[in-house]
Coordinates of C-alpha atoms in Angstrom, one line a residue:
X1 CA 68.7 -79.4 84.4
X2 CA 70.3 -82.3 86.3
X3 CA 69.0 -85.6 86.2
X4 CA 70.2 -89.0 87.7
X5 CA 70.9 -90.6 84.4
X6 CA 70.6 -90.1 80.9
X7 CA 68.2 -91.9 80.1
X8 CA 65.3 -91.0 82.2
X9 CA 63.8 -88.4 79.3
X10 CA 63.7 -90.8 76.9
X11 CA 62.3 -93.6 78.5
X12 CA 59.8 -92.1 80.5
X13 CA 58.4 -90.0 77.1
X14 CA 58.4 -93.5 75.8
X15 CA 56.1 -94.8 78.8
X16 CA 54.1 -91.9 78.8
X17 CA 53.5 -92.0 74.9
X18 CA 52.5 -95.7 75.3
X19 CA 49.8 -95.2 78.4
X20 CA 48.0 -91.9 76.5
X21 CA 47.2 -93.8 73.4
X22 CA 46.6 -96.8 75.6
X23 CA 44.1 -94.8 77.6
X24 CA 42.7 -92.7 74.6
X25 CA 41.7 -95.9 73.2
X26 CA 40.0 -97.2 76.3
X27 CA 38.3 -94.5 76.7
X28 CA 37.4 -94.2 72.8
X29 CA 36.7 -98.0 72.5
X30 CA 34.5 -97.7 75.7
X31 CA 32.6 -95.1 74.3
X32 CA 32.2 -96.3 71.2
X33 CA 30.9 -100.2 73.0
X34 CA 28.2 -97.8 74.6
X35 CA 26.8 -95.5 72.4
X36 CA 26.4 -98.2 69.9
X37 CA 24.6 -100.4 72.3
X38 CA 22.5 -97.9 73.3
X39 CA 21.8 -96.4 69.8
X40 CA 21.3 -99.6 67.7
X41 CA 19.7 -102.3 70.3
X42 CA 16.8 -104.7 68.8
X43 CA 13.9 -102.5 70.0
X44 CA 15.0 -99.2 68.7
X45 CA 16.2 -100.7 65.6
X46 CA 13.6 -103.4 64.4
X47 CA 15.0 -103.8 60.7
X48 CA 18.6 -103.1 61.5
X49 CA 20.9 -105.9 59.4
X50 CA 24.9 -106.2 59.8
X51 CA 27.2 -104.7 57.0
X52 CA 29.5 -107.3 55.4
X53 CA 32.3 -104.9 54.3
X54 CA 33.6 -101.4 54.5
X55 CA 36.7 -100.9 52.7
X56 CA 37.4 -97.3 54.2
X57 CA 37.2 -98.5 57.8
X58 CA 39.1 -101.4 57.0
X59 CA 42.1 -99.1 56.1
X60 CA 41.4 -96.6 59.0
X61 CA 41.6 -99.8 61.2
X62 CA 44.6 -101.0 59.6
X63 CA 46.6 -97.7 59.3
X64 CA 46.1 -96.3 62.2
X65 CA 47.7 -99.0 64.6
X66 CA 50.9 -99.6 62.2
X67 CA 51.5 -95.7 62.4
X68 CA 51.1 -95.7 66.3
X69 CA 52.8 -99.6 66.1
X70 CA 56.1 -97.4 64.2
X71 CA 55.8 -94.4 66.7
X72 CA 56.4 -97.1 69.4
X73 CA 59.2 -98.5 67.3
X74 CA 60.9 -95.6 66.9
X75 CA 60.6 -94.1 70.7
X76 CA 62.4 -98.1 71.5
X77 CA 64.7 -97.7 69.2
X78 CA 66.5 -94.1 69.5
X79 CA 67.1 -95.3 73.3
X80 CA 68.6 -98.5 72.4
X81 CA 70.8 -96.9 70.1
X82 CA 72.1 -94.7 72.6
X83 CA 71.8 -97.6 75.0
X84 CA 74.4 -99.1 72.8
X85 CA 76.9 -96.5 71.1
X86 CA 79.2 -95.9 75.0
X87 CA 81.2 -92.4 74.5
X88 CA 84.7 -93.0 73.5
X89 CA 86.2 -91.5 76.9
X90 CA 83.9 -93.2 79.1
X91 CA 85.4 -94.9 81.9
X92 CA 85.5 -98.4 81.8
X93 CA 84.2 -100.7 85.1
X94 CA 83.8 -104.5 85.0
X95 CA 81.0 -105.6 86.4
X96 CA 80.4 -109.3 87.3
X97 CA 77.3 -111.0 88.7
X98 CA 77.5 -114.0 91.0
X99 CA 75.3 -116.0 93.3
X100 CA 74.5 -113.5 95.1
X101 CA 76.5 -110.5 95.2
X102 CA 77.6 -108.2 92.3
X103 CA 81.7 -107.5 92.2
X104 CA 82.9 -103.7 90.2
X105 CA 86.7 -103.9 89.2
X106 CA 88.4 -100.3 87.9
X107 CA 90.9 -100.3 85.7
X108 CA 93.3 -99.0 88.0
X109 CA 92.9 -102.9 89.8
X110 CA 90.8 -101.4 92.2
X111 CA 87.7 -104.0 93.2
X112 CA 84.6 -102.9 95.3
X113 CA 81.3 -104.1 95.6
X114 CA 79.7 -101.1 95.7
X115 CA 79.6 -99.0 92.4
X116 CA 81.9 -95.5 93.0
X117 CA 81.1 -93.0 89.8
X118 CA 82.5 -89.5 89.4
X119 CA 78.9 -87.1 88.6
X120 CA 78.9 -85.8 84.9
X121 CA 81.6 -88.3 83.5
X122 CA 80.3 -90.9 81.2
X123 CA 80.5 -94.7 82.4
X124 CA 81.0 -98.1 80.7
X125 CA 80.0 -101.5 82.0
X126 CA 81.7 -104.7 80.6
X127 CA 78.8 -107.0 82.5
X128 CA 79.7 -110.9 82.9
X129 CA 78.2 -113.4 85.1
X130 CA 80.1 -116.4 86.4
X131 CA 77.6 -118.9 86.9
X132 CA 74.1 -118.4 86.0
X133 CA 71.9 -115.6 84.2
X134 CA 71.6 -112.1 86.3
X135 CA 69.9 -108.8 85.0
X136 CA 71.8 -105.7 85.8
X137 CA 68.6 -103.3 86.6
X138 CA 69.3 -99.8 88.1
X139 CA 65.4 -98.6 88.5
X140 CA 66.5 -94.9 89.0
X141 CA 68.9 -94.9 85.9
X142 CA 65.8 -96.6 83.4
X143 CA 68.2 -99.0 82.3
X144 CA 68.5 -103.0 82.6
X145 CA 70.6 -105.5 80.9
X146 CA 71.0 -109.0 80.6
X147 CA 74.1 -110.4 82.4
X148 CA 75.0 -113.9 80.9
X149 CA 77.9 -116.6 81.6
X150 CA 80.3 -116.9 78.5
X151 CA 79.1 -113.9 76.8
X152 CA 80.5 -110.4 77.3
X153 CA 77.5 -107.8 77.5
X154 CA 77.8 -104.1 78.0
X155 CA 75.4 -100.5 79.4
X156 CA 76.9 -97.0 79.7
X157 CA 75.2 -94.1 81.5
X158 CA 76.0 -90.8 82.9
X159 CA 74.9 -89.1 85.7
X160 CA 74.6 -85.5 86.5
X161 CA 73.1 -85.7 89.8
X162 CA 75.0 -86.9 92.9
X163 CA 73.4 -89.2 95.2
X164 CA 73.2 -92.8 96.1
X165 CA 71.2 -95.2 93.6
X166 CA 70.3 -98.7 94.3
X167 CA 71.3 -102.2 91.6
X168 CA 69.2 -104.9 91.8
X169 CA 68.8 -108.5 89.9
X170 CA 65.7 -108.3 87.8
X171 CA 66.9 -112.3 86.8
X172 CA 65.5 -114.7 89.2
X173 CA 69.2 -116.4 89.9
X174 CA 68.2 -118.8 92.8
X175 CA 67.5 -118.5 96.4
X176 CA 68.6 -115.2 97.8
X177 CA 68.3 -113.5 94.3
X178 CA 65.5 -110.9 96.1
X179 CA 69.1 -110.2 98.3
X180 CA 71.7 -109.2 95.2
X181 CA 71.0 -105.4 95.8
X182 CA 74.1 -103.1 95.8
X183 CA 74.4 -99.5 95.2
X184 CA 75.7 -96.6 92.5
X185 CA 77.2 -93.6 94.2
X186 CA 77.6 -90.5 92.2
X187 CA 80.3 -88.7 93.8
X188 CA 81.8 -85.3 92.9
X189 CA 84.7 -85.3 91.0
X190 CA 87.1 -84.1 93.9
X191 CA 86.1 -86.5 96.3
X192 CA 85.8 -89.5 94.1
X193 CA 89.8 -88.6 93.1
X194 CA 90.3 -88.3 96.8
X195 CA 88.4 -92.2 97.1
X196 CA 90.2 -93.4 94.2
X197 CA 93.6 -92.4 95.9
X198 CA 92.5 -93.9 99.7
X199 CA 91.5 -97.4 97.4
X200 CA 95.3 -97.2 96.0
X201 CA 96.7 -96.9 99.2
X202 CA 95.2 -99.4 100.7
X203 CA 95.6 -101.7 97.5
X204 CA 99.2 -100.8 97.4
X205 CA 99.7 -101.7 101.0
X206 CA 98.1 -105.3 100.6
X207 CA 100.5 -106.6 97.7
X208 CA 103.6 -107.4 98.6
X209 CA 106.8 -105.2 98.0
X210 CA 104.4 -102.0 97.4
X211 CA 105.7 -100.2 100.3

């Protein structure tokens, strides 16, 4: 099955794992509020008294949210492990954030500000911001990451699934931060050789003594 980036099955379990024991315990707590008010008001319950201690419920209440507290944990921490461990043949792209604009530079010295990705080929991201702090946040791809000045940071993904994606700032960077948007296109392999060759070109015939 294709999908737009590799991490869309993990993160989206995660979110859906978190809202169904969010709800379930609405709903139970709910419940429970009601049936309790209803069952154990004053006039139904003339001699009731409060209990001081249950030692049993005091576990249940206690074990119960570290276990789900742990399955959270874990969900977090399998994608940031993967978030963080890039293939060793991915290819590498340097991104930089600026007031207002983000800047992609291949390692062949070709610069772009639009992000140009073969489909099914492994990416890396050296992310670096020369003046204040951005967030690299691809909503489609379920990733975001910090981009800082004077510190090197880094996301990989993958894509199996060609189409046009949209980067935003999730920082607030200054005035026209709602206006750093850019794109990811996922090309097929072919044509993104056939783009890469039209960017030498054209890089070639801009530097003197190329020709």
């Amino acid at each position: 099955m294709f999908s737009a980036s590799n991490y869309i099955d993990k993160v989206d379990n995660a979110f859906i794992f978190i809202v169904a024991i969010s709800f379930a315990f609405l709903v139970l707590i709910t419940f429970l509020m009601i049936f309790f008010v209803i069952k154990y008001n004053r006039k139904r319950n003339k001699k009731a008294v409060n209990i001081e201690g249950n030692l049993t419920l005091e576990i249940v209440w206690t074990v119960i949210p570290v276990l789900l507290s742990l399955g959270m944990f874990w969900y977090g921490w399998v994608g940031y492990v993967d978030l963080s461990n890039p293939p060793d043949d991915a290819m590498l792209v340097q991104v930089t954030g600026q007031m207002w604009k983000w800047g992609f530079e291949y390692e062949n010295g070709i610069k772009t500000d639009t992000l140009y990705v073969p489909v099914s080929k492994p990416v890396k991201l050296n992310l670096i911001s020369v003046d204040v702090n951005h967030s690299f946040f691809v909503p489609a791809f379920r990733f975001k990451k910090d981009v800082l000045p004077n510190r090197d940071n880094m996301v990989w993904f993958q894509s199996d699934e060609v189409g046009s994606y949209d980067i935003a700032c999730a920082e607030y960077c200054g005035l026209h931060h709602a206006y750093m948007y850019s794109k990811v296109v996922v090309m097929p392999e072919d044509e993104y050789n056939t783009w890469v060759e039209d960017q030498l070109k054209k890089l070639n015939e801009t530097v003197p003594g190329t020709n």
